[in-house]
Coordinates of C-alpha atoms (C1' of nucleotides) in Angstrom, one line a residue:
Chain A
M295 CA -47.1 7.4 -123.0
S296 CA -50.1 8.9 -124.7
E297 CA -52.3 10.0 -121.7
I298 CA -55.8 10.2 -122.0
E299 CA -57.6 12.5 -119.7
R300 CA -61.0 11.7 -118.6
G301 CA -63.4 14.4 -117.7
R302 CA -61.3 17.3 -119.2
G303 CA -63.7 18.5 -121.7
A304 CA -62.8 16.4 -124.5
A305 CA -64.6 13.1 -125.3
I306 CA -62.1 10.4 -125.1
W307 CA -62.7 8.8 -128.7
S308 CA -61.9 12.5 -129.6
Q309 CA -58.6 12.5 -127.6
I310 CA -57.6 9.2 -129.0
S311 CA -58.3 10.5 -132.6
A312 CA -56.2 13.6 -131.9
I313 CA -53.4 11.4 -130.6
L314 CA -53.4 9.1 -133.7
A315 CA -53.8 12.0 -136.1
G316 CA -50.6 13.5 -134.3
E317 CA -48.7 10.4 -134.8
I318 CA -49.7 10.2 -138.4
I319 CA -48.8 13.8 -139.1
R320 CA -45.5 13.7 -137.4
G321 CA -44.6 10.5 -139.4
Q322 CA -44.4 8.1 -136.5
L323 CA -47.1 6.1 -138.5
R324 CA -46.1 6.2 -142.0
Q325 CA -48.0 6.4 -145.1
G326 CA -49.8 3.2 -146.1
E327 CA -48.8 1.6 -142.7
Q328 CA -51.4 -0.5 -140.9
L329 CA -52.8 0.9 -137.7
P330 CA -52.8 -1.4 -134.7
S331 CA -56.0 -3.2 -134.4
A332 CA -58.9 -1.6 -132.6
Q333 CA -58.4 -4.4 -129.9
E334 CA -54.8 -3.4 -129.3
L335 CA -55.6 0.2 -129.6
A336 CA -58.2 -0.3 -126.9
A337 CA -55.6 -2.0 -124.7
R338 CA -52.9 0.8 -125.2
F339 CA -55.4 3.7 -124.2
D340 CA -57.2 1.3 -121.7
V341 CA -60.7 2.1 -123.1
N342 CA -63.2 0.0 -124.8
R343 CA -62.9 -1.2 -128.1
H344 CA -66.0 0.8 -129.3
T345 CA -64.5 3.9 -128.2
V346 CA -61.4 3.3 -130.3
R347 CA -63.7 2.4 -133.1
R348 CA -65.4 5.7 -132.8
A349 CA -61.9 7.5 -132.9
I350 CA -60.9 5.7 -136.2
A351 CA -64.4 6.6 -137.6
A352 CA -63.4 10.2 -137.0
L353 CA -60.0 9.8 -138.6
E354 CA -61.7 8.2 -141.7
Q355 CA -63.8 11.1 -142.0
R356 CA -60.7 13.4 -142.0
N357 CA -59.3 11.1 -144.7
L358 CA -56.2 10.3 -142.5
V359 CA -57.0 6.6 -142.6
R360 CA -59.0 4.1 -144.7
T361 CA -60.2 0.9 -143.0
E362 CA -61.1 -2.4 -144.7
Q363 CA -63.1 -4.9 -143.0
G364 CA -61.3 -8.0 -141.9
R365 CA -58.0 -6.4 -142.7
G366 CA -57.5 -3.4 -140.6
S367 CA -57.0 0.2 -141.0
F368 CA -54.3 2.0 -142.9
V369 CA -52.6 5.4 -143.0
Q370 CA -53.3 7.7 -145.8
E371 CA -51.6 11.1 -145.7
Q372 CA -49.9 14.0 -147.3
T373 CA -48.9 17.6 -146.5
L374 CA -48.1 20.6 -148.3
D375 CA -45.1 22.9 -147.7
Y376 CA -45.9 26.6 -148.4
P377 CA -43.0 28.7 -149.0
I378 CA -43.0 32.3 -147.4
S379 CA -40.5 34.9 -148.5
R380 CA -40.3 38.4 -149.3
R381 CA -41.8 37.3 -152.7
T382 CA -44.6 35.1 -151.7
R383 CA -47.3 34.7 -154.5
F384 CA -49.9 32.2 -154.0
T385 CA -50.4 31.1 -157.6
Q386 CA -46.8 30.9 -158.1
N387 CA -46.3 28.8 -155.1
M388 CA -48.9 26.4 -156.0
H389 CA -47.5 26.2 -159.6
N390 CA -44.0 25.6 -158.3
L391 CA -45.3 22.9 -155.9
N392 CA -47.0 21.1 -159.0
V393 CA -50.4 21.2 -157.7
E394 CA -53.7 22.4 -159.2
A395 CA -54.4 25.7 -157.6
D396 CA -58.0 27.1 -157.5
L397 CA -58.9 30.4 -156.2
E398 CA -62.7 30.9 -155.2
F399 CA -64.0 34.4 -154.8
L400 CA -66.4 34.7 -152.0
E401 CA -67.2 38.5 -151.7
D402 CA -65.9 42.0 -151.6
A403 CA -67.0 45.2 -150.0
R404 CA -66.0 48.8 -149.7
E405 CA -65.8 49.9 -145.9
T406 CA -64.0 52.3 -143.7
A407 CA -60.7 51.0 -142.5
P408 CA -60.9 49.0 -139.2
P409 CA -58.2 50.5 -136.9
K410 CA -55.8 47.5 -137.3
V411 CA -56.0 47.7 -141.1
A412 CA -55.8 51.6 -141.2
Q413 CA -52.6 51.4 -139.0
A414 CA -51.2 48.4 -141.4
L415 CA -51.8 50.4 -144.6
G416 CA -50.7 53.8 -143.1
L417 CA -54.3 55.2 -143.9
D418 CA -56.4 57.6 -141.9
R419 CA -59.1 55.7 -140.0
H420 CA -61.9 57.4 -142.1
E421 CA -60.5 56.3 -145.5
Y422 CA -62.1 53.5 -147.4
V423 CA -60.5 50.2 -148.0
Y424 CA -61.7 47.2 -150.1
R425 CA -62.1 43.9 -148.4
V426 CA -61.8 40.8 -150.5
E427 CA -62.6 37.3 -149.2
T428 CA -61.4 34.3 -151.0
I429 CA -60.7 30.6 -150.5
S430 CA -58.2 28.6 -152.2
R431 CA -57.7 24.9 -152.9
A432 CA -55.1 22.7 -154.2
D433 CA -55.9 19.2 -155.5
G434 CA -59.4 19.8 -154.1
H435 CA -58.4 20.3 -150.6
I436 CA -58.8 23.7 -148.9
V437 CA -55.5 25.5 -148.3
D438 CA -56.5 28.7 -147.0
Y439 CA -59.3 31.2 -146.2
S440 CA -58.1 34.7 -146.8
T441 CA -59.3 38.3 -146.2
A442 CA -57.2 41.1 -148.1
Y443 CA -57.6 44.6 -147.7
F444 CA -56.4 47.2 -150.3
P445 CA -56.6 51.1 -150.0
A446 CA -59.7 52.2 -152.0
A447 CA -58.5 55.5 -153.0
R448 CA -55.3 54.3 -154.8
F449 CA -57.1 51.4 -156.5
P450 CA -60.7 52.6 -157.2
S451 CA -61.4 50.0 -159.8
L452 CA -59.8 47.0 -157.8
P453 CA -62.9 44.8 -157.1
A454 CA -63.9 44.7 -160.9
V455 CA -60.3 43.7 -161.8
Y456 CA -60.0 41.3 -159.0
R457 CA -63.0 39.4 -159.9
R458 CA -62.0 39.1 -163.4
L459 CA -58.3 38.1 -162.8
L460 CA -58.5 36.2 -159.5
S461 CA -55.0 37.0 -158.6
V462 CA -53.4 39.6 -156.4
T463 CA -50.2 39.7 -158.4
R464 CA -52.0 40.3 -161.7
T465 CA -54.6 42.5 -160.4
L466 CA -51.9 44.9 -158.8
N467 CA -50.1 44.7 -162.0
E468 CA -52.9 45.9 -164.1
L469 CA -53.5 48.8 -161.5
G470 CA -49.8 50.0 -162.1
V471 CA -47.9 48.2 -159.3
T472 CA -45.2 46.5 -161.3
D473 CA -43.8 44.6 -158.4
Y474 CA -44.4 44.4 -154.6
E475 CA -42.9 42.3 -151.6
R476 CA -43.8 41.1 -148.3
R477 CA -42.9 43.6 -145.5
F478 CA -44.4 42.1 -142.5
T479 CA -45.7 38.6 -141.5
R480 CA -47.1 37.4 -138.2
V481 CA -47.9 33.9 -137.5
S482 CA -49.8 32.2 -134.7
A483 CA -51.7 29.0 -134.0
R484 CA -55.4 29.4 -133.2
L485 CA -58.6 27.6 -133.2
P486 CA -60.9 28.8 -135.8
D487 CA -63.8 31.0 -134.9
A488 CA -67.2 29.6 -136.0
T489 CA -67.4 31.3 -139.4
T490 CA -63.8 30.2 -140.3
A491 CA -64.4 26.6 -139.2
R492 CA -67.5 26.5 -141.5
L493 CA -65.8 28.1 -144.6
M494 CA -62.9 25.8 -144.2
K495 CA -65.0 22.7 -143.7
Q496 CA -63.2 21.9 -140.5
P497 CA -64.2 21.3 -137.0
A498 CA -63.6 24.1 -134.6
S499 CA -61.3 21.9 -132.6
R500 CA -58.6 21.6 -135.3
P501 CA -55.9 24.4 -135.2
I502 CA -55.2 26.9 -138.0
L503 CA -52.2 28.9 -138.9
Y504 CA -53.4 32.5 -138.6
V505 CA -51.2 34.7 -140.7
Q506 CA -51.2 38.5 -141.0
S507 CA -49.1 40.1 -143.6
I508 CA -48.5 43.4 -145.2
N509 CA -47.4 43.9 -148.9
A510 CA -45.8 46.9 -150.1
D511 CA -44.6 48.3 -153.5
L512 CA -41.1 49.0 -154.3
R513 CA -41.2 52.5 -152.7
G514 CA -42.3 50.8 -149.4
V515 CA -45.8 51.9 -149.6
P516 CA -48.3 49.4 -148.3
V517 CA -50.6 48.0 -151.0
Q518 CA -52.2 45.3 -149.2
Y519 CA -53.0 44.0 -145.7
G520 CA -54.0 40.5 -145.6
I521 CA -55.2 37.8 -143.0
T522 CA -54.7 34.3 -144.3
R523 CA -55.8 31.3 -142.4
F524 CA -54.2 28.0 -143.3
S525 CA -55.2 24.6 -142.5
G526 CA -52.8 24.0 -139.8
D527 CA -53.0 20.3 -140.2
W528 CA -51.4 19.6 -143.6
V529 CA -49.9 23.0 -144.5
Q530 CA -46.5 23.9 -143.3
L531 CA -45.0 27.5 -143.9
V532 CA -41.6 27.3 -144.9
L533 CA -39.4 30.5 -144.4
M534 CA -36.2 30.4 -146.5
A535 CA -33.3 32.7 -145.9
E536 CA -32.7 35.1 -148.9
P537 CA -29.8 34.1 -151.2
Chain B
M1365 CA -73.1 33.2 -134.9
S1366 CA -71.0 31.2 -132.4
E1367 CA -72.1 27.8 -133.1
I1368 CA -72.1 25.0 -130.5
E1369 CA -71.9 21.4 -131.8
R1370 CA -73.6 18.9 -129.5
G1371 CA -72.3 15.5 -129.7
R1372 CA -69.1 16.1 -131.8
G1373 CA -66.5 14.9 -129.3
A1374 CA -66.0 18.2 -127.4
A1375 CA -67.8 18.9 -124.1
I1376 CA -70.0 21.9 -124.8
W1377 CA -68.5 23.8 -121.9
S1378 CA -65.2 23.3 -123.5
Q1379 CA -66.5 24.6 -126.8
I1380 CA -67.7 27.7 -125.1
S1381 CA -64.6 28.1 -123.3
A1382 CA -62.7 27.9 -126.4
I1383 CA -64.9 30.5 -128.3
L1384 CA -64.7 33.0 -125.6
A1385 CA -60.8 32.4 -125.4
G1386 CA -60.9 33.2 -129.1
E1387 CA -62.6 36.2 -128.7
I1388 CA -60.3 37.5 -126.0
I1389 CA -57.2 36.5 -128.0
R1390 CA -58.3 38.4 -131.1
G1391 CA -59.2 41.3 -129.3
Q1392 CA -62.9 41.2 -129.6
L1393 CA -63.1 41.2 -125.8
R1394 CA -60.6 44.0 -124.6
Q1395 CA -58.3 43.6 -121.6
G1396 CA -59.9 44.5 -118.4
E1397 CA -63.6 44.3 -120.1
Q1398 CA -66.3 42.7 -118.2
L1399 CA -67.6 39.5 -119.9
P1400 CA -71.5 39.2 -120.5
S1401 CA -73.1 37.6 -117.3
A1402 CA -73.3 33.9 -117.0
Q1403 CA -77.1 34.3 -117.5
E1404 CA -76.6 36.2 -120.8
L1405 CA -73.9 33.9 -122.0
A1406 CA -76.3 31.0 -121.2
A1407 CA -78.9 32.6 -123.5
R1408 CA -76.5 33.5 -126.2
F1409 CA -75.2 29.8 -126.4
D1410 CA -78.7 28.3 -125.7
V1411 CA -77.2 26.3 -122.7
N1412 CA -77.7 26.2 -118.9
R1413 CA -76.0 28.6 -116.8
H1414 CA -74.0 25.8 -115.0
T1415 CA -72.4 24.9 -118.3
V1416 CA -71.3 28.5 -118.7
R1417 CA -70.0 28.5 -115.3
R1418 CA -67.8 25.5 -116.2
A1419 CA -66.6 27.3 -119.3
I1420 CA -65.6 30.4 -117.3
A1421 CA -63.9 28.4 -114.6
A1422 CA -61.8 26.9 -117.5
L1423 CA -60.9 30.4 -118.6
E1424 CA -59.9 31.3 -115.0
Q1425 CA -57.7 28.4 -114.8
R1426 CA -55.9 29.5 -118.1
N1427 CA -55.4 32.9 -116.5
L1428 CA -57.6 34.5 -119.3
V1429 CA -60.3 35.9 -117.0
R1430 CA -60.7 36.7 -113.4
T1431 CA -64.1 36.6 -111.7
E1432 CA -65.4 38.4 -108.7
Q1433 CA -68.4 37.3 -106.8
G1434 CA -71.4 39.9 -107.2
R1435 CA -69.5 41.7 -110.0
G1436 CA -68.7 39.5 -112.9
S1437 CA -65.7 38.2 -115.1
F1438 CA -63.1 40.4 -116.4
V1439 CA -60.8 39.6 -119.3
Q1440 CA -57.0 39.4 -118.3
E1441 CA -54.7 38.9 -121.1
Q1442 CA -51.5 39.7 -122.8
T1443 CA -49.7 38.3 -125.9
L1444 CA -46.0 37.9 -126.8
D1445 CA -44.7 38.9 -130.2
Y1446 CA -41.8 36.9 -131.1
P1447 CA -39.6 38.2 -134.0
I1448 CA -38.2 35.8 -136.3
S1449 CA -35.4 36.9 -138.9
R1450 CA -32.2 35.8 -140.2
R1451 CA -30.8 36.9 -136.9
T1452 CA -33.0 35.4 -134.5
R1453 CA -31.7 34.8 -130.9
F1454 CA -33.9 33.9 -128.0
T1455 CA -32.3 35.6 -125.3
Q1456 CA -31.8 38.9 -127.3
N1457 CA -35.5 38.7 -128.3
M1458 CA -36.6 38.5 -124.7
H1459 CA -34.4 41.4 -123.7
N1460 CA -35.6 43.6 -126.5
L1461 CA -39.2 42.7 -125.5
N1462 CA -38.5 43.7 -121.9
V1463 CA -39.4 40.6 -120.2
E1464 CA -37.6 38.5 -117.8
A1465 CA -36.2 35.4 -119.7
D1466 CA -35.2 32.2 -118.1
L1467 CA -33.9 29.1 -119.8
E1468 CA -34.2 25.7 -117.9
F1469 CA -31.9 22.9 -119.0
L1470 CA -34.0 19.6 -119.3
E1471 CA -31.4 17.0 -120.6
D1472 CA -28.9 16.4 -123.3
A1473 CA -27.7 13.3 -125.0
R1474 CA -25.3 12.1 -127.7
E1475 CA -26.8 10.0 -130.4
T1476 CA -26.5 9.0 -134.0
A1477 CA -28.3 11.6 -136.1
P1478 CA -32.0 10.7 -136.9
P1479 CA -32.5 10.8 -140.6
K1480 CA -34.2 14.2 -140.6
V1481 CA -31.5 15.7 -138.4
A1482 CA -28.6 14.2 -140.5
Q1483 CA -30.1 15.6 -143.7
A1484 CA -30.7 19.0 -142.1
L1485 CA -27.2 19.2 -140.9
G1486 CA -25.6 17.7 -143.7
L1487 CA -24.2 14.7 -141.8
D1488 CA -23.7 11.1 -142.7
R1489 CA -26.5 9.1 -141.1
H1490 CA -24.0 7.3 -138.7
E1491 CA -22.4 10.6 -137.4
Y1492 CA -23.2 11.7 -133.8
V1493 CA -25.1 14.7 -132.7
Y1494 CA -25.8 16.2 -129.4
R1495 CA -29.4 16.7 -128.5
V1496 CA -30.2 19.4 -126.2
E1497 CA -33.8 19.8 -124.4
T1498 CA -34.8 23.1 -123.0
I1499 CA -37.9 25.0 -121.9
S1500 CA -37.8 28.8 -121.6
R1501 CA -40.0 31.0 -119.7
A1502 CA -41.0 34.7 -119.8
D1503 CA -42.3 36.3 -116.9
G1504 CA -43.2 33.0 -115.4
H1505 CA -45.0 31.8 -118.4
I1506 CA -43.9 29.0 -120.6
V1507 CA -42.7 30.3 -123.9
D1508 CA -41.4 27.2 -125.6
Y1509 CA -40.1 23.8 -125.3
S1510 CA -37.2 23.3 -127.6
T1511 CA -35.1 20.4 -129.0
A1512 CA -31.8 21.5 -130.6
Y1513 CA -29.3 19.2 -132.4
F1514 CA -25.5 20.0 -132.9
P1515 CA -22.9 18.0 -134.9
A1516 CA -21.0 16.4 -132.3
A1517 CA -17.8 15.9 -134.2
R1518 CA -17.6 19.7 -134.7
F1519 CA -18.3 20.7 -131.2
P1520 CA -17.2 17.7 -128.9
S1521 CA -17.3 19.8 -125.8
L1522 CA -20.7 21.4 -126.5
P1523 CA -22.7 19.7 -123.7
A1524 CA -20.6 21.0 -121.0
V1525 CA -20.4 24.5 -122.5
Y1526 CA -24.0 24.6 -122.9
R1527 CA -25.0 23.7 -119.4
R1528 CA -22.7 26.3 -118.1
L1529 CA -23.8 29.1 -120.4
L1530 CA -27.4 28.4 -121.1
S1531 CA -27.5 30.1 -124.4
V1532 CA -27.0 29.0 -127.8
T1533 CA -25.3 32.1 -129.1
R1534 CA -22.7 32.2 -126.3
T1535 CA -22.1 28.6 -126.5
L1536 CA -21.3 28.8 -130.2
N1537 CA -19.4 31.6 -129.7
E1538 CA -17.0 30.0 -127.2
L1539 CA -16.8 27.1 -129.6
G1540 CA -15.6 29.3 -132.3
V1541 CA -18.6 30.2 -134.1
T1542 CA -18.5 34.0 -134.0
D1543 CA -21.7 34.5 -135.8
Y1544 CA -24.6 32.5 -137.3
E1545 CA -27.9 33.1 -139.1
R1546 CA -31.2 31.4 -139.7
R1547 CA -31.1 29.5 -143.1
F1548 CA -34.5 27.8 -142.9
T1549 CA -37.6 27.9 -141.0
R1550 CA -40.9 25.7 -141.1
V1551 CA -43.9 26.6 -139.2
S1552 CA -47.1 24.6 -138.6
A1553 CA -50.0 24.5 -136.2
R1554 CA -50.4 21.4 -134.2
L1555 CA -51.7 19.9 -131.3
P1556 CA -49.1 19.0 -128.9
D1557 CA -48.1 15.3 -128.3
A1558 CA -48.6 14.0 -124.8
T1559 CA -45.0 14.6 -123.7
T1560 CA -45.0 18.2 -125.0
A1561 CA -48.3 18.9 -123.4
R1562 CA -47.1 17.7 -120.0
L1563 CA -43.8 19.7 -120.4
M1564 CA -45.6 22.8 -121.4
K1565 CA -48.3 22.3 -118.8
Q1566 CA -50.9 22.8 -121.3
P1567 CA -54.0 20.7 -122.2
A1568 CA -53.5 18.3 -125.4
S1569 CA -56.4 20.4 -126.9
R1570 CA -54.7 23.7 -127.3
P1571 CA -52.6 24.2 -130.4
I1572 CA -48.9 24.9 -130.5
L1573 CA -46.6 26.5 -133.1
Y1574 CA -44.3 23.8 -134.3
V1575 CA -41.1 25.4 -135.8
Q1576 CA -38.2 23.6 -137.3
S1577 CA -35.1 25.5 -138.0
I1578 CA -31.6 25.5 -139.3
N1579 CA -28.9 27.9 -138.2
A1580 CA -25.6 28.0 -140.4
D1581 CA -22.4 29.8 -139.7
L1582 CA -21.2 32.5 -142.2
R1583 CA -19.9 30.1 -144.6
G1584 CA -23.3 28.4 -144.8
V1585 CA -22.4 25.2 -143.1
P1586 CA -25.2 24.3 -140.7
V1587 CA -24.2 24.4 -137.0
Q1588 CA -27.7 23.6 -135.4
Y1589 CA -31.1 21.9 -136.1
G1590 CA -33.9 22.9 -133.9
I1591 CA -37.5 22.0 -133.2
T1592 CA -39.2 24.7 -131.2
R1593 CA -42.7 24.4 -129.8
F1594 CA -44.2 27.6 -128.9
S1595 CA -47.5 28.3 -126.8
G1596 CA -49.7 28.9 -129.9
D1597 CA -52.2 31.0 -127.7
W1598 CA -50.1 33.7 -126.6
V1599 CA -46.9 33.7 -128.7
Q1600 CA -47.0 35.2 -132.1
L1601 CA -44.3 34.8 -134.6
V1602 CA -43.3 38.0 -136.3
L1603 CA -41.4 37.9 -139.4
M1604 CA -40.0 41.3 -140.5
A1605 CA -38.6 42.1 -144.0
E1606 CA -34.8 42.7 -143.9
P1607 CA -33.8 46.3 -144.1
Chain C
dC627 C1' -61.5 -25.4 -145.8
dC628 C1' -60.7 -24.6 -141.1
dG629 C1' -59.0 -21.5 -137.5
dC630 C1' -57.7 -17.1 -136.3
dC631 C1' -57.7 -12.3 -136.4
dC632 C1' -59.7 -8.7 -137.9
dT633 C1' -63.9 -5.2 -138.8
dG634 C1' -69.2 -4.4 -138.1
dT635 C1' -73.4 -4.3 -135.5
dC636 C1' -76.4 -5.0 -132.0
dT637 C1' -78.1 -4.7 -126.8
dA638 C1' -77.9 -3.6 -121.9
dG639 C1' -75.9 -1.2 -118.1
dA640 C1' -72.6 2.4 -115.9
dT641 C1' -70.8 6.8 -115.8
dA642 C1' -70.0 11.6 -117.1
dA643 C1' -72.2 15.8 -118.9
dC644 C1' -75.9 18.8 -119.2
dT645 C1' -80.2 20.8 -117.6
dA646 C1' -83.6 22.7 -114.3
dG647 C1' -84.6 25.0 -110.3
dA648 C1' -84.2 26.7 -105.6
dC649 C1' -81.7 29.6 -102.5
dA650 C1' -77.5 31.9 -100.4
dT651 C1' -73.9 35.5 -100.7
dT652 C1' -71.5 39.5 -102.6
dT653 C1' -71.5 44.0 -104.9
dG654 C1' -73.2 48.5 -106.4
dT655 C1' -77.0 51.9 -106.5
dG656 C1' -81.1 54.7 -105.5
Chain D
dC533 C1' -81.2 50.2 -96.0
dA534 C1' -83.7 47.9 -99.7
dC535 C1' -83.2 46.1 -104.1
dA536 C1' -81.4 44.4 -108.4
dA537 C1' -77.8 41.9 -110.5
dA538 C1' -74.2 39.3 -110.2
dT539 C1' -71.7 34.9 -108.5
dG540 C1' -71.6 30.5 -105.6
dT541 C1' -73.5 26.1 -104.1
dC542 C1' -77.0 22.8 -103.6
dT543 C1' -80.1 18.7 -105.4
dA544 C1' -82.5 15.9 -108.8
dG545 C1' -83.4 14.6 -113.3
dT546 C1' -82.2 14.1 -118.4
dT547 C1' -79.1 13.0 -122.1
dA548 C1' -74.7 11.8 -124.0
dT549 C1' -70.8 8.9 -123.6
dC550 C1' -68.4 4.9 -122.4
dT551 C1' -68.1 0.0 -120.9
dA552 C1' -69.2 -5.0 -121.5
dG553 C1' -70.3 -8.7 -123.9
dA554 C1' -72.3 -11.6 -127.7
dC555 C1' -72.3 -12.6 -132.4
dA556 C1' -72.1 -11.8 -137.7
dG557 C1' -68.9 -11.6 -141.6
dG558 C1' -64.8 -10.7 -144.5
dG559 C1' -59.5 -11.7 -145.1
dC560 C1' -55.6 -14.8 -145.0
dG561 C1' -52.5 -18.6 -143.9
dG562 C1' -51.8 -23.4 -142.8

DNA sequence: CCGCCCTGTCTAGATAACTAGACATTTGTG
DNA sequence: CACAAATGTCTAGTTATCTAGACAGGGCGG
């Protein structure tokens, strides 16, 4: 069954918490359903009731369960399907999904292109790029933490425009890019580094989806290279075949 | 910098190990490069040298570093880019990547379609599907653990053919599906359940890429629904724009 | 309203994880 | 070869985590 490994670097309340969270997320425990009692869970995992209580407390803090004295603990969950295609746009996505989207600007900078970025954008390594960092939320939850790079030579006024419009699509539009499409996407599952964990307000032990992408204009010239870190827990990327 | 959280459920050697693994995977520490000495790392994280040594031992076991007495520890790493497109085929992928691919058959079964599977394949919920479980390796490392569902009515002899050919493409070919393409892909980052962790020989604390997909024949009729769990650590999914 | 089952809170003790320090062993260098 | 700097291996003490048990208090059905 659900095996607990003692002495493997993770506190066992933390392992139990992860197992229960997994069962909730993959739907083995349904929304609103009552968890087994602390006593029963203690028996199932062969640990003390106090240890189970610690695990459940952690689930409460992640908002995965709610617990009522004298009654029990109950599942409280939802996920978000995030479509990715050639024509992926965050704002549009969120609007389609009928959730309240909110983009928070963190910072921007002009810097010489890091090697990977230069390569992605087809720039010389001494050229400047604008780096823009943002966090997006939906219904109050953090959806992603994103770092975007734009060629500075082509879009000299980008930072000001971006700060005003807070939208990649509209910013590029105003700067003469009438349309763009996603040319490249790479997805991996990682644990967040310290900065990312802090910004996304999640523990370093919860995985994120780490997505690198390149958007290009309709002539195929790259206009943006981005690194987007999604909350792996409740965001799922959906890749549709083109019609 | 790299923040260690004490008393948050993860042993601190385990946190340090995760941080260093992250720096290796995202290339801040390059292949072959020497790690800082245990003494220096102990200073950086403000912990005892023994704790750092435990962290490094864990990295050795994951084959991320190699350590030599009197010299130091050195990065030992590689990743695998796994392309996903409308025409994704595992065997072909691996062959293109120039790695030795190996598919191990685990089990198959005929069962009534679980609700999600029935929906994905466009079947009635009382119809039968074949479920096939496999593990694939490349150069000896586990790449993914996969569960595939096929409509039993359409492919009555599938299990026997599959066991013989050990390839989705060739099996469907022999059963009259000359070509197929990927219609739908959903990707999320998760921690593995106990069974998955065991089969993939990885700890339950290391994330996996959890990919659900539907393949359809050229008339658009679904022929396969699959759940593939990739080693999130060293496999990266690459999504290319179609030419 | 009583009994049963649940969560909540406390205390005390056992076990695992981390720290501190001493010293051995290997490697590379002057 | 002597020395510095790294890993490897002990021992002992401290702190965090887990176990064990007792009891208080809310919820619910007979």
